mmCIF file of C-alpha atoms in Angstrom:
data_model
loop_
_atom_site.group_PDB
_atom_site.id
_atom_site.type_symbol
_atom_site.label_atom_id
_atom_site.label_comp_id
_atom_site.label_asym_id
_atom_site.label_seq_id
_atom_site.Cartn_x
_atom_site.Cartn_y
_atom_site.Cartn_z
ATOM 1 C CA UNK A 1 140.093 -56.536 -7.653
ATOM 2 C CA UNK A 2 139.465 -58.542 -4.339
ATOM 3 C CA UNK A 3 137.482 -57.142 -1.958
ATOM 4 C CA UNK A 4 137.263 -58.579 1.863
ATOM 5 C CA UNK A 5 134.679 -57.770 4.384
ATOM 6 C CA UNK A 6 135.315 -59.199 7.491
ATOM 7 C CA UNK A 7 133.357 -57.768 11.047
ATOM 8 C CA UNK A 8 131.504 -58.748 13.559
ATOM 9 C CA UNK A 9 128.257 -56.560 14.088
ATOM 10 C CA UNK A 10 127.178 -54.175 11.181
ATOM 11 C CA UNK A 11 123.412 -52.100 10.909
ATOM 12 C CA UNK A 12 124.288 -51.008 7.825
ATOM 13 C CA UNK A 13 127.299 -53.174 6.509
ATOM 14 C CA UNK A 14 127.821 -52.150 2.759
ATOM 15 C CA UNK A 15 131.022 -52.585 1.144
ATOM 16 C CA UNK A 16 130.433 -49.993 -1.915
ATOM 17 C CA UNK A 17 133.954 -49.778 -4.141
ATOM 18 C CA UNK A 18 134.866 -48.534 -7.565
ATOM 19 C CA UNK A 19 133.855 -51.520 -9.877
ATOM 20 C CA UNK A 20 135.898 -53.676 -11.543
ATOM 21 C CA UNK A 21 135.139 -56.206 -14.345
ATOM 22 C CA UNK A 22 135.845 -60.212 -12.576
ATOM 23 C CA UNK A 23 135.463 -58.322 -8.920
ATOM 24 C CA UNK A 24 135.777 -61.048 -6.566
ATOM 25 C CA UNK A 25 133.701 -59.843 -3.286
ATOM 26 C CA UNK A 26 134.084 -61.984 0.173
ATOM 27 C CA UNK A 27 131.717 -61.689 3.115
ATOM 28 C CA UNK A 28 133.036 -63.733 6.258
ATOM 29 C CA UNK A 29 131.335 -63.961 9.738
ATOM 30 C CA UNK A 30 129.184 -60.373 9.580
ATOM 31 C CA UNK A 31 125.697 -59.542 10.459
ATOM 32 C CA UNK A 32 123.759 -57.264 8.575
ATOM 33 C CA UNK A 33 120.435 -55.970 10.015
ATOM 34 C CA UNK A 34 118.123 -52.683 10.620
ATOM 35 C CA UNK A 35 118.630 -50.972 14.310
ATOM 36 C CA UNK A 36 116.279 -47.921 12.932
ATOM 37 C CA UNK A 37 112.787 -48.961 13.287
ATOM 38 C CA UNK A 38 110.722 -48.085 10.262
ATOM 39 C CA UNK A 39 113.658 -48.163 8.261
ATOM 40 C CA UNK A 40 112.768 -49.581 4.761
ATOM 41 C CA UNK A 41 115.064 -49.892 1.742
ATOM 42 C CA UNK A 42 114.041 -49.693 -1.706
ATOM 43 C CA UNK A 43 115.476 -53.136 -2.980
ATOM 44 C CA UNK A 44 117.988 -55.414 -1.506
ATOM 45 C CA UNK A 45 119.333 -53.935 1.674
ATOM 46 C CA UNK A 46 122.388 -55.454 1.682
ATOM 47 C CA UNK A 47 125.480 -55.510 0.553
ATOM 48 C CA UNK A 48 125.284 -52.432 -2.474
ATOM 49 C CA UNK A 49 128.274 -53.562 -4.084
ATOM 50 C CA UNK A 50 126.578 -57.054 -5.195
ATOM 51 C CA UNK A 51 124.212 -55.427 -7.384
ATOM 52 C CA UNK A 52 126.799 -55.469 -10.434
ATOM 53 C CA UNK A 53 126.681 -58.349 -13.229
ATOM 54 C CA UNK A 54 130.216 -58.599 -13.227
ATOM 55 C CA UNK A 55 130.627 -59.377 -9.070
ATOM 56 C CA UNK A 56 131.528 -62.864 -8.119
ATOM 57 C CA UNK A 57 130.734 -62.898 -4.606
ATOM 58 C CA UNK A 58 131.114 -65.358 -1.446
ATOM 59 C CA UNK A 59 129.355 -65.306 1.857
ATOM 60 C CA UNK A 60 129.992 -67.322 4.698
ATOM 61 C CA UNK A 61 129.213 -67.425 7.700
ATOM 62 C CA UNK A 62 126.793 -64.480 8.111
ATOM 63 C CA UNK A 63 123.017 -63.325 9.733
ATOM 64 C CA UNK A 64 120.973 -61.662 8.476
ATOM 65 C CA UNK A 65 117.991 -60.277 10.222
ATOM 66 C CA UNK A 66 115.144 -58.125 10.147
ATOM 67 C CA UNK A 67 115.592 -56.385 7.091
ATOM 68 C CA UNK A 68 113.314 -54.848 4.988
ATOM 69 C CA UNK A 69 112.400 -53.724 1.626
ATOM 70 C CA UNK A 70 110.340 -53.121 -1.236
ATOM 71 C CA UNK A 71 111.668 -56.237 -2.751
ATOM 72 C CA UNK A 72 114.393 -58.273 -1.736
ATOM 73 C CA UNK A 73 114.294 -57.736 2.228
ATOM 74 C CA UNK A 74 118.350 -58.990 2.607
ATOM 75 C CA UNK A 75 120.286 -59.403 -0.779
ATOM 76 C CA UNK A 76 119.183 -58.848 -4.612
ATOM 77 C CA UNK A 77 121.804 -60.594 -6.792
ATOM 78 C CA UNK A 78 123.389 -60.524 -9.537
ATOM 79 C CA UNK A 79 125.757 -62.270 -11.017
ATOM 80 C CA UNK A 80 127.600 -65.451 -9.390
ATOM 81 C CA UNK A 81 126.869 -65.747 -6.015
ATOM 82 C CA UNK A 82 127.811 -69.221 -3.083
ATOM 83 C CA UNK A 83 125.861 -68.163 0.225
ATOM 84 C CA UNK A 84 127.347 -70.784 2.873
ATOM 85 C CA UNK A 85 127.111 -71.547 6.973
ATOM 86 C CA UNK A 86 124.343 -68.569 7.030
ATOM 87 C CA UNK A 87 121.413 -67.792 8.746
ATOM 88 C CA UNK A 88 118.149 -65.542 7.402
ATOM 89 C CA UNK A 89 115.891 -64.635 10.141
ATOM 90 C CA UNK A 90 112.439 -62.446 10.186
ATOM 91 C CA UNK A 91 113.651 -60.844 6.745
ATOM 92 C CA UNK A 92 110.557 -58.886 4.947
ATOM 93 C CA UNK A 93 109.651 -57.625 1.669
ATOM 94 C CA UNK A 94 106.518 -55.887 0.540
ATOM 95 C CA UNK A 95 106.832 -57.381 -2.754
ATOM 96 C CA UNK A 96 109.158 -60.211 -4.628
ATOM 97 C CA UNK A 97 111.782 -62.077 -1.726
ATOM 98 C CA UNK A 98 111.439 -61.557 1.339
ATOM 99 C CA UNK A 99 115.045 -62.236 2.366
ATOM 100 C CA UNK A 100 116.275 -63.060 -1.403
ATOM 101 C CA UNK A 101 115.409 -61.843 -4.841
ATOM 102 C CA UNK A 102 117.574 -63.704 -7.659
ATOM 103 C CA UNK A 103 117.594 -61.360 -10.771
ATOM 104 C CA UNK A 104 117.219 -62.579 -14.049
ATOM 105 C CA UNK A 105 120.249 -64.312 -15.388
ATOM 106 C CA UNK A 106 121.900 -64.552 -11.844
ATOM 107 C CA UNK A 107 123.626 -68.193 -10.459
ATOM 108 C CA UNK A 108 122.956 -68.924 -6.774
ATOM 109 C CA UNK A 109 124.621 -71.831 -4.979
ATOM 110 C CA UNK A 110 123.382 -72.370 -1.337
ATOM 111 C CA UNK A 111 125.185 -74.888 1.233
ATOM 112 C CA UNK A 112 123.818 -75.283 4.893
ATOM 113 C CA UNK A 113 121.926 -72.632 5.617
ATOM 114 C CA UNK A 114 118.518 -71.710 7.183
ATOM 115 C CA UNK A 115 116.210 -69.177 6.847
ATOM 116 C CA UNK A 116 112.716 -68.528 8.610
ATOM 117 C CA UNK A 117 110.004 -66.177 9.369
ATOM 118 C CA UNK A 118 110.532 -64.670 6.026
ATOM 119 C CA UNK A 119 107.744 -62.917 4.585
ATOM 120 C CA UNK A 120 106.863 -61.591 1.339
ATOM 121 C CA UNK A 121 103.963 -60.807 -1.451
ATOM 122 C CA UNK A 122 105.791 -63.427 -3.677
ATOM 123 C CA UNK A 123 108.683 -65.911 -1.911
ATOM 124 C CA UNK A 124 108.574 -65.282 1.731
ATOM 125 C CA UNK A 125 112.192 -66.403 1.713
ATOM 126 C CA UNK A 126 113.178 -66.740 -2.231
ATOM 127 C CA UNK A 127 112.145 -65.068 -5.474
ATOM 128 C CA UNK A 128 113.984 -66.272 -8.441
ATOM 129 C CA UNK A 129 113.273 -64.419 -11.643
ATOM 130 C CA UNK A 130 113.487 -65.534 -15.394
ATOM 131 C CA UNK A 131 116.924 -66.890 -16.538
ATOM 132 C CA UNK A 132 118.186 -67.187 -13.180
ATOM 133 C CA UNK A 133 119.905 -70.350 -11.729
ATOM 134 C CA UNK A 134 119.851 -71.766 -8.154
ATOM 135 C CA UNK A 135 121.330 -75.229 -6.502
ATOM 136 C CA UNK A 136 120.134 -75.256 -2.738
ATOM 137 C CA UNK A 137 121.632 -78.178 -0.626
ATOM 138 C CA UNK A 138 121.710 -79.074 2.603
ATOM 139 C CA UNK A 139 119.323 -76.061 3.848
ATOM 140 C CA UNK A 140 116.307 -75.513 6.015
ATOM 141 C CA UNK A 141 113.038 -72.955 5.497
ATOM 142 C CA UNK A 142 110.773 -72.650 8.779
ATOM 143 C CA UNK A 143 107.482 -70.430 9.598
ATOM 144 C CA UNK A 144 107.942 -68.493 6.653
ATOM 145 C CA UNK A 145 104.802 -66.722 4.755
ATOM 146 C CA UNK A 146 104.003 -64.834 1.183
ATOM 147 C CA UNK A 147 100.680 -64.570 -0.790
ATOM 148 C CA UNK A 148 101.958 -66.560 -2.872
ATOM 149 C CA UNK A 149 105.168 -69.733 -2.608
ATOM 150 C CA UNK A 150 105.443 -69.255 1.334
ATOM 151 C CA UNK A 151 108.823 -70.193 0.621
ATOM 152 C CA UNK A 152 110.010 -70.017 -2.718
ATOM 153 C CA UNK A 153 108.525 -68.180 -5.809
ATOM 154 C CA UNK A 154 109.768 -69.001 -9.009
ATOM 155 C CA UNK A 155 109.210 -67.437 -12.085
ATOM 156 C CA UNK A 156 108.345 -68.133 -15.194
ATOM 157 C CA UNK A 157 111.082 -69.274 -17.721
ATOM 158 C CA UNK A 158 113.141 -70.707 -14.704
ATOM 159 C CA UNK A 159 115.193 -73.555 -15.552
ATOM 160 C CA UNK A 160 117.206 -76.195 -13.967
ATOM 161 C CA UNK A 161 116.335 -75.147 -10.010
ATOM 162 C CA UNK A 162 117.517 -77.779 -7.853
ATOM 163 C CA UNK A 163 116.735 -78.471 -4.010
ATOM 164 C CA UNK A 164 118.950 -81.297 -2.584
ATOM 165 C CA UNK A 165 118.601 -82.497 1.254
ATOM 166 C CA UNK A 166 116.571 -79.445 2.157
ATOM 167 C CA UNK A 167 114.122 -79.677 4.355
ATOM 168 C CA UNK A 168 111.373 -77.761 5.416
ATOM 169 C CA UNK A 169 109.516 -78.729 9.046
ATOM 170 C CA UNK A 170 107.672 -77.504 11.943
ATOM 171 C CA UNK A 171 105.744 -74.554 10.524
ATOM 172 C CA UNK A 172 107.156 -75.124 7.111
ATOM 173 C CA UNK A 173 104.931 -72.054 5.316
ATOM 174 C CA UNK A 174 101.588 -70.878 4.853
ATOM 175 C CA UNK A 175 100.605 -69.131 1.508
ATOM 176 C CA UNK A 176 97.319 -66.876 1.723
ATOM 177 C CA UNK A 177 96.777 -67.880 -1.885
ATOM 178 C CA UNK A 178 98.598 -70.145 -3.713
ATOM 179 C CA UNK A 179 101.882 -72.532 -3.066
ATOM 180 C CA UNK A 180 102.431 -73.295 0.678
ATOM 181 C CA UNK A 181 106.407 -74.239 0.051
ATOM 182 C CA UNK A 182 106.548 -73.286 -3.445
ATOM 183 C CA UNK A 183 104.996 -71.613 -6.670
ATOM 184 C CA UNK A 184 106.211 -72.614 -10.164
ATOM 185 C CA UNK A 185 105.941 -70.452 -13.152
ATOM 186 C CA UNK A 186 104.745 -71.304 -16.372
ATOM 187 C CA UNK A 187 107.585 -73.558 -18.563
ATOM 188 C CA UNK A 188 110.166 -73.619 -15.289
ATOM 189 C CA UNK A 189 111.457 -76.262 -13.770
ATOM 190 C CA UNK A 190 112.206 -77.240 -10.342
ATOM 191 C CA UNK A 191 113.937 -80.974 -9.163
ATOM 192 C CA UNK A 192 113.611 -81.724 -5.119
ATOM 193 C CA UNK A 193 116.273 -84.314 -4.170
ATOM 194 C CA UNK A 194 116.510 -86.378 -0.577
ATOM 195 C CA UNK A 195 113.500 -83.049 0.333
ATOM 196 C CA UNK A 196 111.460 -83.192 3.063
ATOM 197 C CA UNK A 197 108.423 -80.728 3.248
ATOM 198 C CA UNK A 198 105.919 -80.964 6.382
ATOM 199 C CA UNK A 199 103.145 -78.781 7.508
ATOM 200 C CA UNK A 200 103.013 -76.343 4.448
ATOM 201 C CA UNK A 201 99.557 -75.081 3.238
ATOM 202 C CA UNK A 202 97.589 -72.393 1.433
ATOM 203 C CA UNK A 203 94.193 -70.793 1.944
ATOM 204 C CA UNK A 204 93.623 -70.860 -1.924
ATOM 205 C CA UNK A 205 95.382 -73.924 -4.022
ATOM 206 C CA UNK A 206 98.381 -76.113 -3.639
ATOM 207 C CA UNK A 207 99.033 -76.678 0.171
ATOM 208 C CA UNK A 208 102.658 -78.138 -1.012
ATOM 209 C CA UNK A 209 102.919 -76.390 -4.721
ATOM 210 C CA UNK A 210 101.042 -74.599 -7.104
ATOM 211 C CA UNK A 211 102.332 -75.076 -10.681
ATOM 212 C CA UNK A 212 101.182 -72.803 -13.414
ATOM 213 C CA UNK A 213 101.148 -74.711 -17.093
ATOM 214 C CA UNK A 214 103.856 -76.214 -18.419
ATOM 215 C CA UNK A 215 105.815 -75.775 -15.072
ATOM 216 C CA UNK A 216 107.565 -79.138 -14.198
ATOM 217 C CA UNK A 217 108.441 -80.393 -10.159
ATOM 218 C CA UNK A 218 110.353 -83.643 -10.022
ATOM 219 C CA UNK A 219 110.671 -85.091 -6.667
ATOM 220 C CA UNK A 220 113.158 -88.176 -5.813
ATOM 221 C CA UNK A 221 113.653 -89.775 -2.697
ATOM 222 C CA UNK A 222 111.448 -86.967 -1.106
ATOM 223 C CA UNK A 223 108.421 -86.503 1.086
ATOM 224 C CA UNK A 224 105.891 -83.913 1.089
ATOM 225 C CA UNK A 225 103.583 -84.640 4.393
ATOM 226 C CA UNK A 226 100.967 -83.010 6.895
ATOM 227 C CA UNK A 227 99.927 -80.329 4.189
ATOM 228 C CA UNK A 228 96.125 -78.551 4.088
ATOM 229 C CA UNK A 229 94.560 -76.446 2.059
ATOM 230 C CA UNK A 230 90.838 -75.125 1.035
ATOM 231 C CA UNK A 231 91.605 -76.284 -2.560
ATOM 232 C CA UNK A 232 93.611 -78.409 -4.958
ATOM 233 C CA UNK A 233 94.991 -80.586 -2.033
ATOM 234 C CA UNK A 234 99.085 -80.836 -1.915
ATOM 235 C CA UNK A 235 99.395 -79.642 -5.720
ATOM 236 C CA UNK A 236 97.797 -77.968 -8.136
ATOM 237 C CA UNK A 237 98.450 -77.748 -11.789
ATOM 238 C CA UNK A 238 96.838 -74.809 -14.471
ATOM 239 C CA UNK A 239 97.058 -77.132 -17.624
#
């Protein structure tokens, strides 16, 4: 089964079908956000119908904006998932993602897109849990916020998370503990390619990154600049 969703202004935009095993879902040029104010879903607002193991799913060209949720304030995902040409702005979660939360075992590919003001307990903008896999190119992060990984938060038993040409200025994010762009779980690993991170930082530790032991961060042909924090400087490490 195919499925097409195609529009050009949606408050509640969700494309709930019959399931299928190898469903093939496209998203093209809609925007998916809250009109109700107060209005809080329990996990991943939007679309319903990506919330199946089995969904291979495409979305281009999309906003999202101001949603919110317990976890995962715009998408929870499963399965394999391209996000392309789209935009997250002021998405929230009380908990894990504030605009994304990448459930364990899922595939993310992300190509030239932006997201800011995300905020978030854990990954004001991304929350990636064990098992899951992510390749983020050509992407920007801006004034985002989360107790912990401003940015991104990802979990232990992560592997193979790669950030290529992403960058992350202005405001980049402000953790009010730990990880001011990013938090790395224990025995995950996370490779930054062509990166640029400026003005990150964390009231706690790791103004750029806070890695919990045996976490790896590779960086090549990045920067990491103008970062502050009370403690541990850009990056700190639990050995």
């Amino acid at each position: 089964m195919i499925v097409n969703l195609t529009t050009s202004e949606s408050a509640k935009c969700h494309c709930r079908t019959d399931h299928d095993s190898n469903e093939l879902i496209i998203i093209l040029v809609c925007t998916f956000h809250v009109e109700v104010e107060g209005h809080v879903e329990s996990e991943g607002g939007f679309p319903e119908c990506l919330e199946q193991t089995s969904v291979v799913v495409n979305i281009s060209s999309c906003d999202f904006y101001n949603n919110i949720a317990a976890n995962a304030g715009a998408l929870r995902l499963l399965g394999e998932v391209s996000v392309e040409n789209t935009n997250f702005v002021h998405n929230s979660a009380a908990g894990d993602g504030g605009a994304i939360l990448l459930a364990t075992g899922a595939n993310l590919q992300v190509h030239n897109c932006s997201a800011s003001a995300g905020l978030a307990d854990n990954g004001g903008v991304l929350f990636m849990r064990a098992q899951s896999l992510s390749n983020i190119t050509h992407s920007n992060f801006h004034d985002c916020q989360a107790v912990n990984g401003a940015c991104v938060y990802v979990d232990a038993l992560v592997t193979g998370t790669v950030f290529e040409d992403v960058f992350c200025d202005g405001t980049c994010g402000h953790a009010k503990q730990r990880g001011g762009f990013i938090y790395v779980g224990s025995a995950s690993t996370v490779s930054m390619l062509s990166c640029e991170v400026k003005s990150s930082s964390a009231d706690q530790y790791g103004g750029f990154a806070f890695l919990e032991s045996d976490a790896e961060l590779s960086l090549d042909s990045s920067s990491v600049w103008s970062f502050s924090t009370n403690n541990g400087g850009g990056m700190r490490f639990l050995l």
